[in-house]
Coordinates of C-alpha atoms in Angstrom, one line a residue:
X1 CA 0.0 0.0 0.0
X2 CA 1.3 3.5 -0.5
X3 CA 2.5 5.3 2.6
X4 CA 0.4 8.9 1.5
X5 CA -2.2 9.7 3.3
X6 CA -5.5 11.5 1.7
X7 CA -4.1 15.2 1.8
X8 CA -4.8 17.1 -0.9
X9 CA -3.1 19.7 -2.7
X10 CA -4.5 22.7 0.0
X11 CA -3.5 20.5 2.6
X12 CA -7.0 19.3 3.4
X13 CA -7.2 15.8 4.8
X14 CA -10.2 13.8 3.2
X15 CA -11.2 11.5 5.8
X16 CA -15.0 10.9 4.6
X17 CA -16.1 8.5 1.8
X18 CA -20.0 9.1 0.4
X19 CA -20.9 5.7 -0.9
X20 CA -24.2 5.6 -3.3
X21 CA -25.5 2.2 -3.2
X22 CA -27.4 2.8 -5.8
X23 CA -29.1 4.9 -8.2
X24 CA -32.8 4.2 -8.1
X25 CA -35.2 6.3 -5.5
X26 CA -38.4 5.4 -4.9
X27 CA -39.7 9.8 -5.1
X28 CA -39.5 12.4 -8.0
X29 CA -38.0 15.2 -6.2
X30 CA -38.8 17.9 -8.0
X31 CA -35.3 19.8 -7.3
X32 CA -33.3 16.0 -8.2
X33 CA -34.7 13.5 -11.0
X34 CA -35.1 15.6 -13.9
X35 CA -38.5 15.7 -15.6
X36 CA -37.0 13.7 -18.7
X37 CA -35.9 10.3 -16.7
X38 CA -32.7 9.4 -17.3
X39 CA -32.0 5.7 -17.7
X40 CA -31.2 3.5 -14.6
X41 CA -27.5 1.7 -14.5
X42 CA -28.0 -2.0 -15.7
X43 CA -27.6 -4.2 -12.2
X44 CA -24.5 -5.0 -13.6
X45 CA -22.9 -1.8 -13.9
X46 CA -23.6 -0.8 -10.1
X47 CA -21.2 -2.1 -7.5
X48 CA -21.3 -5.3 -5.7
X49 CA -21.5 -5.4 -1.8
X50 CA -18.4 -7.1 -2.0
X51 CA -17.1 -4.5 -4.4
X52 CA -17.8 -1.9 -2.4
X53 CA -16.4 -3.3 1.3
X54 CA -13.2 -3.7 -0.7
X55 CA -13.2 -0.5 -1.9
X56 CA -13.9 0.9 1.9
X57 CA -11.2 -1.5 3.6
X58 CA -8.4 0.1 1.3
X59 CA -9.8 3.7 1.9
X60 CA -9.3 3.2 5.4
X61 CA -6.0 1.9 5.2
X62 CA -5.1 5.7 3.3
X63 CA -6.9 7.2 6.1
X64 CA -10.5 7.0 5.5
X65 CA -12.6 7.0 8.9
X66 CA -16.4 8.4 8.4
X67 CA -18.4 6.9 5.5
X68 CA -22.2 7.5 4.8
X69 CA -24.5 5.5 3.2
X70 CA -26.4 7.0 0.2
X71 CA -28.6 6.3 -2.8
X72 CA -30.9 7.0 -4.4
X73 CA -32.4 5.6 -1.4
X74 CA -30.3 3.4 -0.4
X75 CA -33.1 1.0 1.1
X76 CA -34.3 0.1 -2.1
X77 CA -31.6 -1.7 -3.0
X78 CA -32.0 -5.8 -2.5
X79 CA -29.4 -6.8 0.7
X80 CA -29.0 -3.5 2.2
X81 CA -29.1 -4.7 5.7
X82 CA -26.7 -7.2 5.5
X83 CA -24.4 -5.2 3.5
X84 CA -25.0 -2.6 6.5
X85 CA -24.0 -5.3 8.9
X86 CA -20.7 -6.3 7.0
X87 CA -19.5 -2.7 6.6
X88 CA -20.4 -1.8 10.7
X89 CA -18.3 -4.3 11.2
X90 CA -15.4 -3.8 8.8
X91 CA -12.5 -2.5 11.5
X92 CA -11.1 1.1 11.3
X93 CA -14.3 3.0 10.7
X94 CA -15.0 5.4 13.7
X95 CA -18.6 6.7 12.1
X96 CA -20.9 5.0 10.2
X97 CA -24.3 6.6 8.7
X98 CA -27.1 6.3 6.3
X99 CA -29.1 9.0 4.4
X100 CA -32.7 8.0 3.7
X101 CA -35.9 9.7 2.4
X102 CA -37.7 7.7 5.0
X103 CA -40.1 6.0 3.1
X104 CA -39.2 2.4 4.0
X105 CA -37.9 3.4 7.4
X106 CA -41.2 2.6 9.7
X107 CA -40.8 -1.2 8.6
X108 CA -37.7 -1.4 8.8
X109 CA -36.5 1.1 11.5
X110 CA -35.1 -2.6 14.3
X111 CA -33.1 -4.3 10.9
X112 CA -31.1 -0.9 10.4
X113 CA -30.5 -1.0 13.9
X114 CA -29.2 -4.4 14.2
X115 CA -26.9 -4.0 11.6
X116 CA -25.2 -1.5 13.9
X117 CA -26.2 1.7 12.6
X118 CA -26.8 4.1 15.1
X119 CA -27.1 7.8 12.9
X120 CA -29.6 8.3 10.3
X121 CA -30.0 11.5 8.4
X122 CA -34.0 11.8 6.7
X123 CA -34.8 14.0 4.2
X124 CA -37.9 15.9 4.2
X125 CA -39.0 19.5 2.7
X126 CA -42.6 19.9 4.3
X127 CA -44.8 19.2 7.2
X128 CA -48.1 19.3 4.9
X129 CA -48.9 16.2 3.4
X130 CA -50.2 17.8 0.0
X131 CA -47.3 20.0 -0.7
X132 CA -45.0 16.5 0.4
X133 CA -46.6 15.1 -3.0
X134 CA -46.2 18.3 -5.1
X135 CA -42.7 18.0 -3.9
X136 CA -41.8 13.8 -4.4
X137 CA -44.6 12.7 -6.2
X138 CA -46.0 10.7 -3.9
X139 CA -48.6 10.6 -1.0
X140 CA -45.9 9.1 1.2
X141 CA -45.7 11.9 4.2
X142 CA -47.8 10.3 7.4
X143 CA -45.8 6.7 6.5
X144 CA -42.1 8.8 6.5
X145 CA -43.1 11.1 9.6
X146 CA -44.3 8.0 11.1
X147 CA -41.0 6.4 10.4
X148 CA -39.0 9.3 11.9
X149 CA -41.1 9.3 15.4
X150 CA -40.3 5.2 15.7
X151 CA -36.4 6.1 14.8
X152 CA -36.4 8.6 17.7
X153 CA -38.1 5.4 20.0
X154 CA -36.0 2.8 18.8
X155 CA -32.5 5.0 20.0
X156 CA -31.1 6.8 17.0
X157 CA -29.2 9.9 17.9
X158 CA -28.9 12.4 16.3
X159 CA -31.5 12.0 14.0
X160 CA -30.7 14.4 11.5
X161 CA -33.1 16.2 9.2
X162 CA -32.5 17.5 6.0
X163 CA -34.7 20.2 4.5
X164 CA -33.9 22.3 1.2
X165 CA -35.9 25.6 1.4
X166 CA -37.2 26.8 -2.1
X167 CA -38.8 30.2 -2.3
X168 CA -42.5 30.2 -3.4
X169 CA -42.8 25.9 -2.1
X170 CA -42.0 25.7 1.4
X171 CA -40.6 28.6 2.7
X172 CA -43.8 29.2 4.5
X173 CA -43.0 26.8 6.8
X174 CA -39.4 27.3 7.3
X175 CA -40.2 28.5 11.3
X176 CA -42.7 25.1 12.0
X177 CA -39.9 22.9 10.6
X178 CA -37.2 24.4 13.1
X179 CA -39.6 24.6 16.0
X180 CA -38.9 20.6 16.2
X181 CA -35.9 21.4 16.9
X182 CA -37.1 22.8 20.4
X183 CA -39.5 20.0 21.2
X184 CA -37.9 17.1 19.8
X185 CA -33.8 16.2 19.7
X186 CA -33.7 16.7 16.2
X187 CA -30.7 18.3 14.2
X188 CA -32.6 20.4 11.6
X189 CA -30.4 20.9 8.9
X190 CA -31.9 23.8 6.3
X191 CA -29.3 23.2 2.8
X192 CA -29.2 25.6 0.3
X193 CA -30.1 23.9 -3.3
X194 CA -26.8 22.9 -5.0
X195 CA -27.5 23.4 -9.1
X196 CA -26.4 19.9 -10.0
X197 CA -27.1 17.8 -13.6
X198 CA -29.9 19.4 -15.5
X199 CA -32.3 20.4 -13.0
X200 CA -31.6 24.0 -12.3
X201 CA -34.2 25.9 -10.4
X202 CA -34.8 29.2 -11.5
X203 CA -32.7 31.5 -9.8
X204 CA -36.0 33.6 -7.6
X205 CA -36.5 29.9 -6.0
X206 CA -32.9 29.8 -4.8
X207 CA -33.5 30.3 -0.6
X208 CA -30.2 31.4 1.3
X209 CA -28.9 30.8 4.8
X210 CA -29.0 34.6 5.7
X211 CA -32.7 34.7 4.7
X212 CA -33.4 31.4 6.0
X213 CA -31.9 32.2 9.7
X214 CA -33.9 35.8 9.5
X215 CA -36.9 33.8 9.5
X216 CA -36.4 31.1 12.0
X217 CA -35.1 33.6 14.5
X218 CA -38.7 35.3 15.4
X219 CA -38.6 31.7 17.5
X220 CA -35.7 33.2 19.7
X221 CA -31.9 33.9 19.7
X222 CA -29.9 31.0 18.1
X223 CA -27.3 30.4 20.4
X224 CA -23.8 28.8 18.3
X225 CA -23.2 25.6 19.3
X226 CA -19.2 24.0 19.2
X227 CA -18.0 22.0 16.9
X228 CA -16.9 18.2 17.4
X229 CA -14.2 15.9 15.5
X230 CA -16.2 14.4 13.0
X231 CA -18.8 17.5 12.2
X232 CA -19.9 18.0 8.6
X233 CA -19.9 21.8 7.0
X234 CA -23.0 22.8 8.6
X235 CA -23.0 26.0 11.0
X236 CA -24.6 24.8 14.3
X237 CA -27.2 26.6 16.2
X238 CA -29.8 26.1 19.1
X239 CA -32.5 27.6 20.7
X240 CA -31.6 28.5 24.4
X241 CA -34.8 25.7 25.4
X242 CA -34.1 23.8 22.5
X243 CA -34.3 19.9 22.7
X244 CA -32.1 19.7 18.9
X245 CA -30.6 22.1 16.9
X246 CA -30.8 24.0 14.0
X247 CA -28.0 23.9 11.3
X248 CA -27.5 26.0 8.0
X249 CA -25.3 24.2 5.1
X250 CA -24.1 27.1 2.6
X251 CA -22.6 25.7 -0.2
X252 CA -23.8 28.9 -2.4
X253 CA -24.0 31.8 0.1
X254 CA -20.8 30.8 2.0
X255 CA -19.1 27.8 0.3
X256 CA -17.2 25.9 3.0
X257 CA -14.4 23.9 0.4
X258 CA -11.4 25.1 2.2
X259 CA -12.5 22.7 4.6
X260 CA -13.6 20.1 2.8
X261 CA -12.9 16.1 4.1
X262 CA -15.0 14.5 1.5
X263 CA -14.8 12.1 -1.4
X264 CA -18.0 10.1 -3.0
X265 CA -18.4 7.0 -5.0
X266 CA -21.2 6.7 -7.0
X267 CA -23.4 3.4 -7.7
X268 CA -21.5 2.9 -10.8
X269 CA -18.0 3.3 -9.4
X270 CA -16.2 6.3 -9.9
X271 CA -14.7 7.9 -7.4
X272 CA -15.6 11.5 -7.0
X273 CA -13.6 13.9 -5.6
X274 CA -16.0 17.0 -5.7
X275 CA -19.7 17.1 -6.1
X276 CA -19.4 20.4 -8.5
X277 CA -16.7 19.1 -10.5
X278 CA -17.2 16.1 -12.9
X279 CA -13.6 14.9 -12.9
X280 CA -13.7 11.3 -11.6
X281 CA -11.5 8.0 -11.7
X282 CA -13.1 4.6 -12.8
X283 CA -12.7 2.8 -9.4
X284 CA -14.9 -0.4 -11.1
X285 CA -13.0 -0.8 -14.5
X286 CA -9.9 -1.6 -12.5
X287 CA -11.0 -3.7 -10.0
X288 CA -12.6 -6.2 -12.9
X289 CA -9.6 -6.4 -14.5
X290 CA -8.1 -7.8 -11.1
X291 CA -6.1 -4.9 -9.8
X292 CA -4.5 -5.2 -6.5
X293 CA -5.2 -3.2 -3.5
X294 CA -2.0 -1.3 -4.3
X295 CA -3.5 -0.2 -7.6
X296 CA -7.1 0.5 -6.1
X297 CA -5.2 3.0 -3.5
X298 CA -3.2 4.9 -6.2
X299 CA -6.3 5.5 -8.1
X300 CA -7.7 7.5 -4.6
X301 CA -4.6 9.1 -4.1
X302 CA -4.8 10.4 -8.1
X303 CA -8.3 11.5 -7.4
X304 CA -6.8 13.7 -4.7
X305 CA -4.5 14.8 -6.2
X306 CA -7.5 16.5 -8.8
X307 CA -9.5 17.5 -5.9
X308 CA -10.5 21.4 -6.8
X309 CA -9.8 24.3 -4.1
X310 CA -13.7 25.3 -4.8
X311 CA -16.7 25.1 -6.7
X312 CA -17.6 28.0 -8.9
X313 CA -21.5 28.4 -8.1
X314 CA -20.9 31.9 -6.1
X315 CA -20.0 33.1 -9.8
X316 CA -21.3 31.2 -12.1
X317 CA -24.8 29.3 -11.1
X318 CA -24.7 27.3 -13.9
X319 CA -21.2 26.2 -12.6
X320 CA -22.1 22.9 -11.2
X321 CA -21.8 19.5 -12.4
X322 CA -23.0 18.1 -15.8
X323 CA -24.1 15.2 -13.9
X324 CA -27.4 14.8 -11.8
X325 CA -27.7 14.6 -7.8
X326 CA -29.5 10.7 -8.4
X327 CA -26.7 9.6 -10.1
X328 CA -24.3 10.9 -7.9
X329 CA -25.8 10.6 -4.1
X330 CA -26.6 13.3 -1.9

């Protein structure tokens, strides 16, 4: 194995591997599948389990540590939980998570668990059940908040939730969404839409974390809270009788890439070393053609080595990747 470590040109160390299981979703989004459907990867050009625990065993030999679990949704895909179970189990990894859209979370809320996951991340835009279908597609809101309320029973913490405010869809209820935050310990997390693939919003809809905050502080004062180890880019906040927290993502408003830890694979395996950038290395190719783990490493460390200092998207909105969010993972 090589003796680098991930450090990047800018001296950032990338410690935190996004892994898309795979690329089908069981919503529309209306701000991530584009209105044209683009085709779904053949089953045999998305990774294998096995594939993919390789894949994370010699990351974590060059230093990865945190990996999160992404689709699509990744509980769609056939063997999830067992594949959960292998990679909770695969020595060196300090934090292990799993992004969901919480559809199929009710029903299976005790196998995630079991399979040693212990911090979920569920993405939802409303509290109304109509504008939830205007939003996804699908009438699918009382099963997903129902599946949320069992996740906070069964143990999970943090339970994370991810909301992307668009002007003129849900920024009505921008102030009910982080009031959970005060009676339940949820981490609200409010994300600015990130222009990726196709699917650009016009640019009135864009919602950003200045406005945002202005509008959830008629609650109270949001008091900063201090960062740990393994935080993501999010700026943290509570309210002084706050249960959770309140969290503001800014990759447009206040792009945090200097600080940066991340690197994705995507179902069909190429390693990603920006979201905004489509540069990529062909993780898959290599390892059909029987590379050894010394030649799967070299292929991360060359994907760091093309890691961008930043995204253009304060300039440019149309900056982002070629590429669309399904394809890639969230």
């Amino acid at each position: 194995m090589p003796d680098s470590t991930l450090i990047d040109r800018f001296n950032r160390n990338l410690n935190y591997l996004r892994i898309s299981i795979t690329d089908r979703c069981n919503l529309k989004c209306l701000y991530c599948v584009p209105q044209d459907l683009i085709p779904k990867l053949p089953h045999h050009e998305i990774l294998s389990y096995e594939e993919i625990l390789r894949i994370v065993r010699v990351s974590i030999g060059l230093g990865i540590s945190k990996v999160r679990i992404t689709g699509g949704e990744p509980l769609v895909r056939k063997g999830v939980y067992h594949f959960l179970e292998k990679l909770a189990g695969t020595e060196g990894l300090q934090d292990i998570s799993l992004t969901t859209n919480g559809v199929l979370l009710k029903d299976n809320i005790h196998k995630i668990k079991a399979a040693g996951i212990k911090r979920i991340n569920i993405s939802i835009d409303t509290l109304n059940r109509e504008k939830f279908k205007q939003i996804t597609g699908f009438d699918f809101f009382d099963q997903v908040w129902a599946g949320i309320e069992l996740a906070q029973k069964t143990g999970f913490y943090p339970i994370k939730i991810n909301v992307v405010p668009l002007k003129g869809v849900n920024d009505d209820e921008l102030v009910d969404i982080a009031r959970l935050s005060m009676t339940h310990p949820f981490h609200i997390r409010f994300i600015e839409y990130m222009p990726v693939g196709s699917i650009h919003m016009d640019i009135d809809r864009h919602f950003l974390a200045p406005e945002i905050k202005k509008h959830v502080e008629h609650l109270g004062e949001l008091v900063p809270v201090d960062r740990s180890t393994n935080d993501g880019p999010a700026e943290r906040f509570k309210f002084e009788s706050g249960r959770g927290e309140i969290g503001f993502i800014r990759p447009i408003s206040r792009h945090f890439c200097q600080t940066c830890n991340r690197l994705r694979l995507t179902a069909s395996g190429q390693l990603r070393p920006c979201l905004m950038h489509d540069k990529q290395e062909d993780l898959k190719s290599i390892i059909r053609k029987g590379c050894s783990d010394r030649e799967l490493a070299e292929v991360f460390l060359e994907a760091v080595r093309q890691k961008p200092l930043e995204h253009k998207l304060q300039k440019d909105h149309n900056a982002g990747s070629a590429v669309q969010m399904c394809t890639i993972g969230g």
